[in-house]
PDB file of C-alpha atoms in Angstrom:
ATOM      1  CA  UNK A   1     106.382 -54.764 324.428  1.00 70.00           C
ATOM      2  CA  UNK A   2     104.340 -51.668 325.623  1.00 86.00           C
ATOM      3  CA  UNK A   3     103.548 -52.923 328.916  1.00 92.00           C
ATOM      4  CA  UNK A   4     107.531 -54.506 329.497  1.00 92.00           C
ATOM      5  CA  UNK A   5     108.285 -50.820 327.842  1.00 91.00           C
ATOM      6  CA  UNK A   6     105.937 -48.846 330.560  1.00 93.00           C
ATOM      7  CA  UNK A   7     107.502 -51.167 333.182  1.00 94.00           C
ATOM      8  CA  UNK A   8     111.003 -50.319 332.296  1.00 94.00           C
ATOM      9  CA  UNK A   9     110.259 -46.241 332.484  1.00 94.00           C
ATOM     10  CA  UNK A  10     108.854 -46.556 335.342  1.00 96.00           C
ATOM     11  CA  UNK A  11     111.530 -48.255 336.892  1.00 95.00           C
ATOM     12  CA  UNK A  12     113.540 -45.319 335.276  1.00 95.00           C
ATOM     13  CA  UNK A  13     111.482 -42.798 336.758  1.00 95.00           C
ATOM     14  CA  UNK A  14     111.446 -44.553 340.234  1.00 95.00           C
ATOM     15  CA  UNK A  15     115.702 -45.090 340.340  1.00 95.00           C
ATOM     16  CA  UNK A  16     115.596 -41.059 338.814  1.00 93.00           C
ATOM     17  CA  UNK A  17     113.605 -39.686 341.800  1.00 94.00           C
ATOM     18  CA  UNK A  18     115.616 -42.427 344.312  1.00 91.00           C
ATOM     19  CA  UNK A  19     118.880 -40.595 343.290  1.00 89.00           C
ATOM     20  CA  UNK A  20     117.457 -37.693 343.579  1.00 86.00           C
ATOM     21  CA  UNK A  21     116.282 -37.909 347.259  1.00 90.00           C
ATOM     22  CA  UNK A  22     118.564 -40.452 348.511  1.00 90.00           C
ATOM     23  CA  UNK A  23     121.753 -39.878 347.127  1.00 86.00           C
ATOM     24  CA  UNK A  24     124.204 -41.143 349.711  1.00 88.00           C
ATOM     25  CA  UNK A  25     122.448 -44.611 349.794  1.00 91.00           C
ATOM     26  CA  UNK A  26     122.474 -44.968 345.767  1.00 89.00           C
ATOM     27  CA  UNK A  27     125.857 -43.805 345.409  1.00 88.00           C
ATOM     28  CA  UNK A  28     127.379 -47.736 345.043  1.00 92.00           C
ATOM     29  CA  UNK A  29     124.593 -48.063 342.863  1.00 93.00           C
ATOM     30  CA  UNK A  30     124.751 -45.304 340.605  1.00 92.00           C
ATOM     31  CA  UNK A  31     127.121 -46.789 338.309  1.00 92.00           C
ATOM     32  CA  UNK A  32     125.782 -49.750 337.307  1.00 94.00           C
ATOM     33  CA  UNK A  33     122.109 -48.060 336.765  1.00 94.00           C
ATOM     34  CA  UNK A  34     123.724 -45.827 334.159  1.00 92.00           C
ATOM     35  CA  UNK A  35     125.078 -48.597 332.324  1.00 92.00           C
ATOM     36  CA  UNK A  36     122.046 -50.396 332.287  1.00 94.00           C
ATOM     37  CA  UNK A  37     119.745 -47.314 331.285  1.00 94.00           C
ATOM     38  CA  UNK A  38     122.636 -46.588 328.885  1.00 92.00           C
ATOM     39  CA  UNK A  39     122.100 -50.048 326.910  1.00 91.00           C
ATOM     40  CA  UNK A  40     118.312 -49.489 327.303  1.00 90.00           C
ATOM     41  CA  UNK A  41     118.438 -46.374 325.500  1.00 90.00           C
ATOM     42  CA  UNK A  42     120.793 -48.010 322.749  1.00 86.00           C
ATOM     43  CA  UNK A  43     117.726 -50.420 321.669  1.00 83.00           C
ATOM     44  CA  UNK A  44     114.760 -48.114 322.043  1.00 84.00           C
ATOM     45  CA  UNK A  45     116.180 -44.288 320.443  1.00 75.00           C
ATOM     46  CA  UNK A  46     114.734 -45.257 316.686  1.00 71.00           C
ATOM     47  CA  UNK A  47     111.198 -46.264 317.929  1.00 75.00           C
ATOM     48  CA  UNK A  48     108.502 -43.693 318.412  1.00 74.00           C
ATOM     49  CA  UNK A  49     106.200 -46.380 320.360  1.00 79.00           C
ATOM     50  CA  UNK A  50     108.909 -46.301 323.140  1.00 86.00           C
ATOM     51  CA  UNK A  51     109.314 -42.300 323.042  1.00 86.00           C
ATOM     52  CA  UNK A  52     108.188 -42.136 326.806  1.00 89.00           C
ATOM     53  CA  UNK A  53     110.807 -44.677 327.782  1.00 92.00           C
ATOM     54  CA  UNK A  54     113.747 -42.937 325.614  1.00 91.00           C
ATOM     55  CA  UNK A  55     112.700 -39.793 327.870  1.00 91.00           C
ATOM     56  CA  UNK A  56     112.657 -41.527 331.335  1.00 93.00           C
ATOM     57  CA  UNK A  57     116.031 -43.116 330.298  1.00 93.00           C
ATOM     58  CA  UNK A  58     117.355 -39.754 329.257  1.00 93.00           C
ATOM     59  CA  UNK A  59     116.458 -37.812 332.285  1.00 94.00           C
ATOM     60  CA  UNK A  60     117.882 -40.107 334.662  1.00 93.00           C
ATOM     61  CA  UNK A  61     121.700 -40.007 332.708  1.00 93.00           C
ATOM     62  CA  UNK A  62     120.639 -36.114 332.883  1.00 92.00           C
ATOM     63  CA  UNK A  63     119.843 -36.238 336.688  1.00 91.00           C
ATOM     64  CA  UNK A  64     123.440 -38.369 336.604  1.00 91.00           C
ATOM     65  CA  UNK A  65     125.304 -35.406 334.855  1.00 90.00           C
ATOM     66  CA  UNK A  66     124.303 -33.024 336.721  1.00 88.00           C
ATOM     67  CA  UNK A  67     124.695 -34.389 340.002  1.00 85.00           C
ATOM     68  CA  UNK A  68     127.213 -35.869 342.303  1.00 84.00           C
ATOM     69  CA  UNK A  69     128.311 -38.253 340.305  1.00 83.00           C
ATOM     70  CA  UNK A  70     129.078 -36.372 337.048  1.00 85.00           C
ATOM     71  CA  UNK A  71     132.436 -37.374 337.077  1.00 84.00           C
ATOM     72  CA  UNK A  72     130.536 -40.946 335.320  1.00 84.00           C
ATOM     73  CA  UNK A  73     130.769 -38.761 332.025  1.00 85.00           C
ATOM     74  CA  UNK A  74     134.134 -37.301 332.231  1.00 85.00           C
ATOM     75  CA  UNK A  75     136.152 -39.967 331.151  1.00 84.00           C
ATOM     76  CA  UNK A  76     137.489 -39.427 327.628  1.00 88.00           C
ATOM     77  CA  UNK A  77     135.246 -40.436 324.724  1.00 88.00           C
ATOM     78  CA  UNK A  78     132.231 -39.942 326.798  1.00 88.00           C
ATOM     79  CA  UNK A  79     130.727 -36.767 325.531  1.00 89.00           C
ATOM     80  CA  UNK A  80     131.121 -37.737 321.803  1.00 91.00           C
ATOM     81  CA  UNK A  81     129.624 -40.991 323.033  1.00 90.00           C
ATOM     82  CA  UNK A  82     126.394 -39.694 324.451  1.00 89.00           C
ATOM     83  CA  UNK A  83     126.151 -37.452 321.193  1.00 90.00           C
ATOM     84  CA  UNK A  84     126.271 -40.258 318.519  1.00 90.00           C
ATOM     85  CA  UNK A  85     124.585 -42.802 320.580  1.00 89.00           C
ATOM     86  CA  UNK A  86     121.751 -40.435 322.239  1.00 89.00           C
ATOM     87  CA  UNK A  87     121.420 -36.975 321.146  1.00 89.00           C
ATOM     88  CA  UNK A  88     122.295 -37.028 317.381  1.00 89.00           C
ATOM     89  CA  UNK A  89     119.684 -40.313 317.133  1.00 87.00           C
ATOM     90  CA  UNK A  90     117.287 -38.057 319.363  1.00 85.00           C
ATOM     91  CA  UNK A  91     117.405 -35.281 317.505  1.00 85.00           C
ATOM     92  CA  UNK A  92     116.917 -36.543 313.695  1.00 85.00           C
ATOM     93  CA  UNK A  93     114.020 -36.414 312.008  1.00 83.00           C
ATOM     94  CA  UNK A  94     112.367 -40.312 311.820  1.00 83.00           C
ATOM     95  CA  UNK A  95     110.350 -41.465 309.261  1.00 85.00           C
ATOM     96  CA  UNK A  96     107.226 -40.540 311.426  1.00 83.00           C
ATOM     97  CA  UNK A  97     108.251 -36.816 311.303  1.00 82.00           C
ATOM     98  CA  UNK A  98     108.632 -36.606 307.811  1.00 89.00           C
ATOM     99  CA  UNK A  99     105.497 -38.160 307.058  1.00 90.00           C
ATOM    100  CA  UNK A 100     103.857 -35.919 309.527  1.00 87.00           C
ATOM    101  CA  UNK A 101     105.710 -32.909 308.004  1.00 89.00           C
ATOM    102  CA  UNK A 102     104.077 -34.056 304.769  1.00 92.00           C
ATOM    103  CA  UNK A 103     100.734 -34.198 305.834  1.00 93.00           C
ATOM    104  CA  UNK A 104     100.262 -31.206 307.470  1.00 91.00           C
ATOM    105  CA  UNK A 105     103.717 -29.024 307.387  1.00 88.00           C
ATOM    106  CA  UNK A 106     101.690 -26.673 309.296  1.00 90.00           C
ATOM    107  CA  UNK A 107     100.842 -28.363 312.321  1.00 87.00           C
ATOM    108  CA  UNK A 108     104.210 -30.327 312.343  1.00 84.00           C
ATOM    109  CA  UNK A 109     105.789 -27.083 312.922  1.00 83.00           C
ATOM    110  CA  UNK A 110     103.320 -26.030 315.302  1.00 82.00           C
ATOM    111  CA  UNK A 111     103.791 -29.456 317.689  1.00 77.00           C
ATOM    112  CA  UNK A 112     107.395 -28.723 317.343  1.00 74.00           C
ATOM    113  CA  UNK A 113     107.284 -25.239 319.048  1.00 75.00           C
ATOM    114  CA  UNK A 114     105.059 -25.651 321.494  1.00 72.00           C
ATOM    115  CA  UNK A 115     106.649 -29.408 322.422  1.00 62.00           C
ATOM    116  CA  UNK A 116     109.374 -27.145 323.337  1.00 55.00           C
ATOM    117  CA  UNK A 117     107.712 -26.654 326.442  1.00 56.00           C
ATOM    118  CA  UNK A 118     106.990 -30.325 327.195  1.00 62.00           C
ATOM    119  CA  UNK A 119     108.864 -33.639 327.674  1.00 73.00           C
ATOM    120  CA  UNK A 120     109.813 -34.328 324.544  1.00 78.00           C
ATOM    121  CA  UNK A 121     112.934 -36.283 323.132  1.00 80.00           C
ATOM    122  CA  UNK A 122     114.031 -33.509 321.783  1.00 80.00           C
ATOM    123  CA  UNK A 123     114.259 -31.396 324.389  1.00 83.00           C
ATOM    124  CA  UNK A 124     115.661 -33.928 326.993  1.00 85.00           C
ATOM    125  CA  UNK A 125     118.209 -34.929 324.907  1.00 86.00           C
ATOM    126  CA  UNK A 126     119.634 -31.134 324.954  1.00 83.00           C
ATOM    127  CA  UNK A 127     119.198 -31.284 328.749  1.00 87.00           C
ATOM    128  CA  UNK A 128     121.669 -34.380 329.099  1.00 88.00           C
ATOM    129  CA  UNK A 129     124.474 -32.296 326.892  1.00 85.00           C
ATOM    130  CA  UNK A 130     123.711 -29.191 328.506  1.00 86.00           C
ATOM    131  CA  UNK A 131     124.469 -31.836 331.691  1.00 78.00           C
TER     132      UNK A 131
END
């Protein structure tokens, strides 16, 4: 699974930076990439093995939002969508955290501020809403 899951965000990453350079020849594509990514993201959010992938996913539907083609999210039903499917999942604490938090409360805390500044779920997933 890790090496199918380091496939699959790099593929994310690649079709992210592809919109991002080339967006007049992705724009028949775009659609059906967020759908996909979208249905990845529904089967990987609860696993902290595939954290990198849940990011990659995320910041290409936050590339999406805030580009061009934002008008993919403004159908009705699509904003309380991506916050029960993505960012409420995203943002809860996971058995891992807890147990962490348990350990070493301390240091838990600590990784939590400072992650602020990094790619974490987290943080992406309040970069799609703020999309």
């Amino acid at each position: 699974v890790a090496l199918v899951d380091e496939l699959r965000a790099a593929v994310c990453e690649n079709i992210n930076l592809y919109m991002d350079k080339y967006e007049e020849e992705f724009k028949e594509y775009v659609t059906g990439f967020a759908h996909a990514v979208w249905t990845l993201l529904q089967n990987v959010l609860q696993s902290t093995s595939r954290d990198q992938l849940a990011i990659t996913a995320i910041k290409f539907l936050t590339t999406v939002s805030t580009g061009p083609h934002h008008t993919l999210f403004a159908a009705d039903g699509i904003i309380p969508q991506i916050c029960q499917g993505i960012v409420i999942p995203v943002v809860m604490l996971r058995e891992d955290d807890e147990e962490q938090f348990v350990m070493n409360h301390i240091e838990y805390i600590r990784w939590d501020m400072e992650g602020s500044d990094l790619d974490t779920r987290r943080r992406i997933a309040c970069e799609l809403l703020k999309g």
